[in-house]
Amino acid sequence: MNAMNRGWFGRKGFKSGAAAFFAAAFFVAFSGAAQAAQGDFEEGTRAYASGDYDKAFTFTMRAAEDGDARARTAVGLMYELGRGTRRSGREAVRWYREAAKQQFPMALFKMGEMYEYGIGVKQSDEEALSWYRRAANENYGDTPYIVGTWYRAGKGTAKNDSQAARWLERAAKKGNMQAQKILGEMYLKAEGVIQSDEDAAKWYLKAAQQGDAESQYAMGLLYIFGRGVYQDAEDGIKMFEQAAAQGYEDAYYELGIMNLYGEGLWMKKPAMAYEWLKKSAEAGNAKGMYALGGMYQKGYEGVVAKNDAEAARWYETAARKGHAGAAAALGMMYITGDGVPADTRQAITWTHKAAMQGDVAAQFNLGVLYSKGESGTTDYAKAAEWFRKAAEQGHAIAQYNLGWLYGNGQGVPFSANRTFYWFEKAARQGNADAQYSLGMLFEEGWNVEKDTGKAIEWYRLAAAQDDVKAKERLNALEGRATSVSGTVDTNTGSASFEQPDFIK
């Protein structure tokens, strides 16, 4: 029998097109499966096809009572639909069960469906899965896909990704597009299977070739990053274009970004980028809104004029959809007064939204707002809290500022060890203020062994970045200038606002 379609076999399918299904899909298929069959079942088939349901029921019932599994399943369907007889879920189940005893695949499936929807029996996902699994063992239609998705969702059983993968692979090998797509995701994320980019690409590609837009998009990413396939931006773009042609919003965004930065292309194409990003944004894609806002904020000659108000509008729209980067960018605009009136309260509100989502630039900026008293009063404890969050994500200036707070006991207990720890973290990332401060600690022996050599080493690194104080100390230590006394720098000059990257 042809592969099963849930829309035809499910309850909604029966309601919307039962007559066509029953005549064309059920009886004709079964007649084809038993070409030599004569008598009551065939007579019932012809009657049903002509719309004479009473006659169809009479002859099909005769065949069913004679033990024909096809006829028993057909009688069950007629009771379920109320065709040629009264509608009765109980009678439908009785006849499906009789056919199921004969291991008739469609009857096994129908028993699962009756338990899933509670028709003629008490609803039970556990019983439904048991019957679906029996039908799947007969390789009936798309039941392997149903069983796989139930195991993956933990429906009717405990969630079991390995069982899900086993059943989904059976369905995928039969050509089920959705199963192929899900398998691609499972191999990519190591859900129930050993992680394999190659297997992920294999299954995504099969689904993509069948026209699944989400899989085409996924394949585009795999080609761009060379995961499981050779790295080829051109093929990635082709996949994105196929997905975009079907209205897949994320593909609009990717095509916009690739054109904006010339990835996989001979050159940057800001005009094309603008069209794709606008399409993405207007379709409701938050990433597209954010990137489009960035184009307006920056301005691209001959494509889009700089327009901070329009940038702020798109940032706010994206931020209200939960985009952290957009919220951070909008917060910055309220700080600077670009495109919107300067408003500290709004700045804190939007920056806080982004910071709570883990946006590192927003966390840093929030620390600055609190440390500078932009909230109304200086709050070093809150500043330290947000600097710490950014510092733990590797933000060098936040690391330096947190070290400074520890060194001065502001917002946190004084700790020379924590001061050194965070200064060193920032210094090794190239932060000149931290490099200068480390040099000072080694020069003065402040909670570390005094070491002029190490002091000079750190001063040189800072001086190479044109740090004036470091140059003075370096000259003093090398005997080329009058010594300048060294103390812990209490100027948090590094605590300046950081503009978020608009395509993050």
Coordinates of C-alpha atoms in Angstrom, one line a residue:
M1 CA 0.0 0.0 0.0
N2 CA 1.2 3.5 -0.7
A3 CA 2.9 5.5 2.1
M4 CA 0.4 6.8 4.6
N5 CA -0.5 10.4 4.9
R6 CA -1.6 11.5 8.4
G7 CA -3.9 14.1 6.9
W8 CA -5.9 11.5 5.0
F9 CA -6.0 8.9 7.7
G10 CA -6.6 11.2 10.7
R11 CA -10.0 12.3 11.9
K12 CA -9.8 15.7 10.1
G13 CA -9.0 14.0 6.8
F14 CA -12.0 11.8 7.1
K15 CA -14.2 14.7 7.7
S16 CA -12.9 16.8 4.8
G17 CA -12.6 14.2 2.1
A18 CA -13.9 10.8 3.3
A19 CA -15.7 9.7 0.2
A20 CA -12.8 10.3 -2.2
F21 CA -10.4 8.7 0.2
F22 CA -12.5 5.7 0.9
A23 CA -13.2 4.9 -2.7
A24 CA -9.9 5.8 -4.2
A25 CA -7.4 5.1 -1.4
F26 CA -8.9 2.3 0.6
F27 CA -11.0 0.0 -1.5
V28 CA -9.1 0.5 -4.7
A29 CA -5.8 -0.1 -3.0
F30 CA -7.1 -3.3 -1.3
S31 CA -8.7 -4.5 -4.6
G32 CA -5.3 -4.0 -6.2
A33 CA -3.8 -6.0 -3.3
A34 CA -6.1 -8.9 -4.1
Q35 CA -6.8 -8.8 -7.8
A36 CA -8.3 -12.3 -7.9
A37 CA -10.7 -11.6 -5.0
Q38 CA -14.3 -11.9 -6.0
G39 CA -17.7 -11.7 -4.2
D40 CA -18.9 -9.5 -1.4
F41 CA -15.9 -7.4 -0.8
E42 CA -15.6 -6.3 -4.4
E43 CA -19.3 -5.7 -4.7
G44 CA -19.0 -3.5 -1.6
T45 CA -16.1 -1.7 -3.2
R46 CA -18.1 -0.9 -6.3
A47 CA -21.1 0.2 -4.3
Y48 CA -19.0 2.6 -2.2
A49 CA -17.4 4.1 -5.2
S50 CA -20.8 4.9 -6.7
G51 CA -22.0 6.5 -3.5
D52 CA -24.4 3.7 -2.5
Y53 CA -23.2 3.4 1.1
D54 CA -26.1 1.2 2.3
K55 CA -25.3 -1.5 -0.3
A56 CA -21.6 -1.1 0.3
F57 CA -22.1 -1.7 4.0
T58 CA -24.2 -4.8 3.4
F59 CA -21.8 -6.5 1.1
T60 CA -18.7 -5.4 3.1
M61 CA -20.2 -6.7 6.3
R62 CA -20.7 -10.1 4.7
A63 CA -17.1 -10.3 3.7
A64 CA -16.1 -9.2 7.2
E65 CA -18.2 -11.8 8.9
D66 CA -16.4 -14.4 6.6
G67 CA -13.1 -13.3 8.2
D68 CA -11.7 -11.0 5.5
A69 CA -9.3 -8.6 7.3
R70 CA -9.7 -6.0 4.6
A71 CA -13.4 -6.0 4.9
R72 CA -13.2 -5.9 8.7
T73 CA -11.1 -2.8 8.5
A74 CA -13.5 -1.3 6.0
V75 CA -16.5 -2.0 8.2
G76 CA -14.6 -0.3 11.1
L77 CA -14.1 2.8 8.9
M78 CA -17.8 2.9 7.9
Y79 CA -18.8 2.7 11.5
E80 CA -16.3 5.5 12.4
L81 CA -17.6 7.7 9.6
G82 CA -21.3 6.7 9.8
R83 CA -21.4 5.6 6.1
G84 CA -24.1 3.1 5.4
T85 CA -24.7 2.5 9.1
R86 CA -24.9 4.5 12.3
R87 CA -21.8 6.2 13.5
S88 CA -20.3 4.2 16.4
G89 CA -16.8 4.5 17.7
R90 CA -17.3 1.3 19.8
E91 CA -18.3 -0.8 16.8
A92 CA -15.5 0.7 14.8
V93 CA -13.0 -0.3 17.4
R94 CA -14.6 -3.8 17.6
W95 CA -14.0 -4.4 13.9
Y96 CA -10.6 -2.8 13.8
R97 CA -9.6 -5.0 16.7
E98 CA -10.8 -8.1 14.8
A99 CA -8.7 -7.2 11.8
A100 CA -5.7 -6.3 14.0
K101 CA -5.8 -9.8 15.4
Q102 CA -5.0 -10.9 11.9
Q103 CA -2.1 -8.5 11.9
F104 CA -3.6 -6.3 9.2
P105 CA -1.4 -3.2 9.1
M106 CA -4.0 -0.6 8.5
A107 CA -6.2 -2.0 11.3
L108 CA -3.2 -1.8 13.7
F109 CA -2.7 1.8 12.7
K110 CA -6.4 2.6 13.2
M111 CA -6.4 1.1 16.6
G112 CA -3.6 3.4 17.5
E113 CA -5.6 6.4 16.2
M114 CA -8.7 5.4 18.1
Y115 CA -6.7 5.3 21.4
E116 CA -4.9 8.6 20.5
Y117 CA -8.2 10.5 20.0
G118 CA -10.3 8.5 22.5
I119 CA -12.9 7.3 19.9
G120 CA -14.8 4.2 21.1
V121 CA -12.2 3.6 23.8
K122 CA -10.8 5.5 26.8
Q123 CA -8.1 7.9 25.5
S124 CA -4.6 6.5 26.2
D125 CA -1.4 7.7 24.6
E126 CA 0.4 4.6 26.0
E127 CA -2.1 2.2 24.2
A128 CA -2.0 4.4 21.1
L129 CA 1.8 4.1 20.9
S130 CA 1.6 0.4 21.4
W131 CA -0.6 0.0 18.4
Y132 CA 1.3 2.5 16.3
R133 CA 4.5 0.6 17.1
R134 CA 2.9 -2.7 15.9
A135 CA 1.9 -1.0 12.6
A136 CA 5.4 0.5 12.3
N137 CA 6.8 -3.0 12.7
E138 CA 4.8 -3.9 9.6
N139 CA 6.4 -0.9 8.0
Y140 CA 2.9 0.6 7.4
G141 CA 3.0 4.0 5.8
D142 CA 4.5 6.7 7.9
T143 CA 3.9 5.0 11.3
P144 CA 7.7 4.7 11.8
Y145 CA 7.7 8.5 11.7
I146 CA 4.8 8.7 14.2
V147 CA 6.5 6.4 16.6
G148 CA 9.8 8.2 16.3
T149 CA 8.3 11.6 17.0
W150 CA 6.4 10.2 20.0
Y151 CA 9.6 8.8 21.5
R152 CA 11.3 12.1 20.9
A153 CA 8.5 14.0 22.6
G154 CA 8.0 11.6 25.4
K155 CA 4.4 11.0 24.4
G156 CA 2.9 7.7 25.5
T157 CA 6.3 6.7 26.9
A158 CA 9.4 8.2 28.6
K159 CA 11.4 10.4 26.3
N160 CA 14.0 8.3 24.5
D161 CA 16.1 9.9 21.8
S162 CA 17.9 6.7 20.8
Q163 CA 14.6 5.0 20.1
A164 CA 13.4 8.1 18.4
A165 CA 16.4 8.1 16.1
R166 CA 16.0 4.4 15.3
W167 CA 12.4 4.8 14.2
L168 CA 13.0 8.1 12.4
E169 CA 15.8 6.5 10.4
R170 CA 13.4 3.8 9.2
A171 CA 11.0 6.5 8.2
A172 CA 13.7 8.6 6.6
K173 CA 14.9 5.7 4.5
K174 CA 11.4 5.4 3.2
G175 CA 11.6 9.0 2.0
N176 CA 9.7 10.8 4.8
M177 CA 10.9 14.3 4.4
Q178 CA 10.1 15.4 8.0
A179 CA 12.0 12.4 9.4
Q180 CA 15.0 13.3 7.3
K181 CA 15.0 16.8 8.6
I182 CA 14.6 15.7 12.2
L183 CA 17.4 13.2 11.8
G184 CA 19.6 15.9 10.5
E185 CA 19.0 18.0 13.6
M186 CA 19.6 15.0 15.9
Y187 CA 22.9 14.1 14.3
L188 CA 24.0 17.8 14.5
K189 CA 23.1 18.0 18.2
A190 CA 24.0 14.5 19.2
E191 CA 20.5 13.7 20.3
G192 CA 20.1 9.9 20.7
V193 CA 23.0 9.4 18.2
I194 CA 26.7 10.0 18.1
Q195 CA 27.3 13.5 16.8
S196 CA 28.1 13.5 13.1
D197 CA 28.2 16.6 10.9
E198 CA 28.4 14.2 7.9
D199 CA 25.3 12.3 8.8
A200 CA 23.5 15.6 9.7
A201 CA 24.4 16.9 6.2
K202 CA 23.3 13.7 4.5
W203 CA 19.8 13.8 6.0
Y204 CA 19.3 17.5 5.7
L205 CA 20.3 17.3 2.1
K206 CA 17.8 14.6 1.4
A207 CA 15.0 16.7 2.9
A208 CA 16.3 19.8 1.2
Q209 CA 16.1 18.0 -2.2
Q210 CA 12.5 17.2 -1.4
G211 CA 11.8 20.9 -1.0
D212 CA 11.9 21.4 2.8
A213 CA 12.7 25.0 3.3
E214 CA 14.1 24.6 6.9
S215 CA 16.4 21.9 5.6
Q216 CA 17.6 24.1 2.7
Y217 CA 18.4 26.8 5.2
A218 CA 20.2 24.3 7.4
M219 CA 22.2 23.0 4.5
G220 CA 23.1 26.6 3.6
L221 CA 24.7 27.1 7.0
L222 CA 26.5 23.7 6.8
Y223 CA 28.0 24.8 3.4
I224 CA 29.0 28.2 4.8
F225 CA 30.8 26.7 7.8
G226 CA 32.0 23.6 6.0
R227 CA 30.4 21.2 8.5
G228 CA 29.8 17.7 7.1
V229 CA 30.3 19.0 3.6
Y230 CA 33.1 20.9 1.8
Q231 CA 33.0 24.6 2.7
D232 CA 31.5 26.5 -0.2
A233 CA 29.8 29.8 0.3
E234 CA 28.4 29.7 -3.2
D235 CA 26.5 26.5 -2.6
G236 CA 25.4 27.9 0.8
I237 CA 23.9 31.0 -1.0
K238 CA 22.1 28.7 -3.4
M239 CA 20.5 26.8 -0.5
F240 CA 19.5 30.0 1.2
E241 CA 18.0 31.3 -2.1
Q242 CA 15.9 28.1 -2.4
A243 CA 14.7 28.5 1.2
A244 CA 14.0 32.2 0.6
A245 CA 12.0 31.4 -2.5
Q246 CA 9.6 29.5 -0.2
G247 CA 9.4 32.5 2.2
Y248 CA 11.8 31.2 4.9
E249 CA 12.5 34.3 6.9
D250 CA 15.9 33.3 8.3
A251 CA 17.2 32.8 4.8
Y252 CA 16.3 36.4 3.9
Y253 CA 18.4 37.4 6.8
E254 CA 21.4 35.3 5.9
L255 CA 21.3 36.5 2.3
G256 CA 21.2 40.0 3.6
I257 CA 24.2 39.6 5.8
M258 CA 26.2 37.7 3.2
N259 CA 25.6 40.5 0.7
L260 CA 26.4 43.2 3.3
Y261 CA 29.8 41.7 4.1
G262 CA 30.5 40.1 0.7
E263 CA 30.7 36.6 2.1
G264 CA 30.8 34.0 -0.7
L265 CA 30.5 36.9 -3.3
W266 CA 33.1 38.8 -5.3
M267 CA 32.2 42.0 -3.5
K268 CA 30.0 43.6 -0.9
K269 CA 26.5 44.4 -2.2
P270 CA 24.9 46.7 0.2
A271 CA 21.9 47.5 -2.1
M272 CA 21.1 43.8 -2.3
A273 CA 21.7 43.4 1.4
Y274 CA 19.3 46.2 2.1
E275 CA 16.6 44.5 0.0
W276 CA 17.0 41.1 1.7
L277 CA 17.2 42.6 5.2
K278 CA 14.2 44.8 4.6
K279 CA 12.3 41.7 3.4
S280 CA 13.4 39.8 6.5
A281 CA 12.4 42.6 8.9
E282 CA 9.1 43.2 7.3
A283 CA 8.4 39.5 7.6
G284 CA 8.8 39.8 11.3
N285 CA 12.3 38.4 11.7
A286 CA 14.0 40.0 14.7
K287 CA 17.5 39.4 13.4
G288 CA 16.6 41.1 10.2
M289 CA 15.1 44.1 12.1
Y290 CA 18.3 44.4 14.1
A291 CA 20.5 44.3 11.1
L292 CA 18.3 46.7 9.1
G293 CA 18.4 49.1 12.0
G294 CA 22.2 48.9 11.9
M295 CA 22.2 49.8 8.2
Y296 CA 20.1 52.9 8.9
Q297 CA 22.3 53.8 11.9
K298 CA 25.5 53.6 9.8
G299 CA 24.2 54.8 6.4
Y300 CA 25.3 53.4 3.1
E301 CA 26.0 55.9 0.3
G302 CA 23.7 55.4 -2.6
V303 CA 21.7 52.8 -0.8
V304 CA 20.2 54.1 2.4
A305 CA 20.9 57.5 4.1
K306 CA 21.9 57.5 7.7
N307 CA 18.7 57.8 9.7
D308 CA 19.0 57.3 13.5
A309 CA 15.3 57.7 14.1
E310 CA 14.6 54.8 11.7
A311 CA 17.4 52.8 13.2
A312 CA 15.9 53.3 16.7
R313 CA 12.4 52.3 15.3
W314 CA 13.8 49.0 14.0
Y315 CA 15.9 48.4 17.1
E316 CA 12.8 48.8 19.3
T317 CA 10.7 46.5 17.1
A318 CA 13.4 43.8 17.3
A319 CA 13.9 44.4 21.0
R320 CA 10.2 43.9 21.8
K321 CA 10.5 40.6 20.1
G322 CA 13.3 39.6 22.5
H323 CA 16.4 40.4 20.5
A324 CA 19.1 41.2 23.0
G325 CA 21.5 43.0 20.6
A326 CA 18.7 45.3 19.5
A327 CA 17.8 46.1 23.1
A328 CA 21.4 46.9 23.8
A329 CA 21.7 49.2 20.7
L330 CA 18.4 51.0 21.6
G331 CA 19.7 51.5 25.2
M332 CA 22.9 53.1 23.7
M333 CA 20.8 55.4 21.6
Y334 CA 18.9 56.6 24.7
I335 CA 22.3 57.2 26.4
T336 CA 23.6 59.3 23.5
G337 CA 20.3 60.8 22.4
D338 CA 20.8 59.7 18.8
G339 CA 17.5 59.1 17.0
V340 CA 15.6 59.4 20.3
P341 CA 15.6 61.9 23.1
A342 CA 18.3 61.2 25.7
D343 CA 16.6 59.4 28.5
T344 CA 18.5 57.7 31.3
R345 CA 15.5 55.8 32.5
Q346 CA 14.8 54.4 29.1
A347 CA 18.5 53.7 28.6
I348 CA 18.6 51.6 31.8
T349 CA 15.4 49.8 30.9
W350 CA 16.5 48.6 27.5
T351 CA 20.1 48.0 28.5
H352 CA 18.9 45.9 31.4
K353 CA 16.7 43.8 29.1
A354 CA 19.7 43.1 26.9
A355 CA 22.0 42.4 29.9
M356 CA 19.5 40.0 31.4
Q357 CA 19.7 38.0 28.2
G358 CA 23.5 37.8 28.4
D359 CA 24.5 40.5 26.0
V360 CA 28.0 41.3 27.1
A361 CA 28.1 44.9 25.8
A362 CA 24.8 45.7 27.6
Q363 CA 26.2 44.2 30.9
F364 CA 29.2 46.4 30.6
N365 CA 27.2 49.5 29.8
L366 CA 24.9 48.8 32.7
G367 CA 27.9 48.6 35.0
V368 CA 29.0 52.0 33.6
L369 CA 25.6 53.5 34.1
Y370 CA 25.6 52.5 37.8
S371 CA 29.2 53.4 38.4
K372 CA 28.8 56.9 37.0
G373 CA 25.5 57.5 38.8
E374 CA 23.5 57.8 35.7
S375 CA 20.6 56.0 37.5
G376 CA 20.3 58.9 39.8
T377 CA 22.8 57.8 42.4
T378 CA 26.1 56.0 42.1
D379 CA 25.7 52.3 43.0
Y380 CA 29.1 50.6 42.9
A381 CA 27.6 47.3 44.2
K382 CA 25.3 47.1 41.1
A383 CA 28.2 48.3 38.9
A384 CA 30.3 45.5 40.3
E385 CA 27.5 42.9 39.7
W386 CA 27.2 43.8 36.0
F387 CA 31.0 44.3 35.4
R388 CA 31.4 40.8 36.8
K389 CA 28.9 39.3 34.4
A390 CA 30.6 41.0 31.5
A391 CA 34.1 40.1 32.8
E392 CA 33.2 36.4 33.1
Q393 CA 32.2 36.5 29.4
G394 CA 35.7 37.8 28.7
H395 CA 35.0 41.6 28.4
A396 CA 38.5 43.1 28.9
I397 CA 37.4 46.6 30.1
A398 CA 34.9 45.1 32.5
Q399 CA 37.6 42.9 33.9
Y400 CA 39.8 45.9 34.4
N401 CA 37.0 47.9 36.0
L402 CA 36.1 45.1 38.3
G403 CA 39.7 44.8 39.4
W404 CA 39.7 48.6 40.1
L405 CA 36.6 48.2 42.3
Y406 CA 38.3 45.4 44.3
G407 CA 41.4 47.5 44.6
N408 CA 39.5 50.4 46.0
G409 CA 36.9 48.5 48.0
Q410 CA 34.0 50.1 46.2
G411 CA 30.8 48.0 45.8
V412 CA 32.8 44.9 46.8
P413 CA 35.1 44.1 49.8
F414 CA 38.7 45.2 49.2
S415 CA 40.8 42.4 47.8
A416 CA 44.3 42.7 46.6
N417 CA 44.2 39.2 45.2
R418 CA 41.0 39.8 43.2
T419 CA 42.5 43.1 42.0
F420 CA 45.5 41.3 40.6
Y421 CA 43.4 38.5 39.2
W422 CA 41.1 40.7 37.1
F423 CA 43.9 43.1 36.1
E424 CA 45.9 40.2 34.7
K425 CA 42.9 38.8 32.9
A426 CA 42.3 42.2 31.2
A427 CA 46.0 42.8 30.6
R428 CA 46.5 39.5 28.8
Q429 CA 43.7 40.6 26.4
G430 CA 45.7 43.7 25.6
N431 CA 43.9 46.3 27.8
A432 CA 46.4 49.1 28.2
D433 CA 45.0 50.4 31.5
A434 CA 45.3 46.9 33.0
Q435 CA 48.8 46.5 31.7
Y436 CA 49.9 49.8 33.2
S437 CA 48.2 48.9 36.5
L438 CA 50.0 45.5 36.6
G439 CA 53.3 47.2 36.0
M440 CA 52.5 49.4 38.9
L441 CA 51.7 46.5 41.2
F442 CA 55.0 44.8 40.4
E443 CA 57.0 48.0 40.7
E444 CA 55.6 48.8 44.1
G445 CA 55.3 45.2 45.3
W446 CA 51.6 45.7 46.1
N447 CA 50.5 42.2 47.3
V448 CA 53.0 40.6 44.9
E449 CA 56.8 40.2 45.1
K450 CA 58.4 43.4 43.9
D451 CA 59.8 42.8 40.4
T452 CA 61.1 45.7 38.3
G453 CA 61.6 43.4 35.3
K454 CA 58.0 42.4 35.2
A455 CA 56.9 46.0 35.8
I456 CA 59.0 47.1 32.8
E457 CA 57.5 44.2 30.8
W458 CA 53.9 45.3 31.4
Y459 CA 54.7 49.1 31.1
R460 CA 56.2 48.4 27.7
L461 CA 53.1 46.6 26.5
A462 CA 50.9 49.5 27.7
A463 CA 53.4 52.1 26.3
A464 CA 53.2 50.4 22.9
Q465 CA 49.5 51.4 22.9
D466 CA 50.5 55.0 23.6
D467 CA 49.6 54.9 27.3
V468 CA 51.2 58.1 28.6
K469 CA 51.4 57.0 32.2
A470 CA 53.1 53.8 31.2
K471 CA 55.7 55.7 29.1
E472 CA 56.5 57.9 32.1
R473 CA 57.0 55.0 34.4
L474 CA 59.0 53.1 31.7
N475 CA 61.3 56.1 31.3
A476 CA 61.7 56.5 35.0
L477 CA 62.6 52.9 35.5
E478 CA 65.0 52.9 32.7
G479 CA 66.7 56.0 34.1
R480 CA 65.6 58.3 31.3
A481 CA 63.3 60.6 33.3
T482 CA 62.6 61.7 36.8
S483 CA 60.7 59.0 38.7
V484 CA 57.0 59.5 39.0
S485 CA 55.4 58.1 42.1
G486 CA 53.3 55.0 41.5
T487 CA 50.0 54.4 43.1
V488 CA 46.9 52.4 42.2
D489 CA 45.3 54.3 39.4
T490 CA 42.0 55.7 40.7
N491 CA 40.8 57.0 37.4
T492 CA 38.3 54.7 35.8
G493 CA 38.9 56.3 32.4
S494 CA 38.2 53.0 30.7
A495 CA 34.7 53.1 31.9
S496 CA 33.4 54.6 28.7
F497 CA 30.3 53.3 27.0
E498 CA 30.8 50.6 24.4
Q499 CA 28.8 50.6 21.2
P500 CA 27.3 47.1 20.5
D501 CA 28.0 45.4 17.2
F502 CA 24.8 45.7 15.3
I503 CA 25.0 42.3 13.6
K504 CA 25.9 40.3 16.7

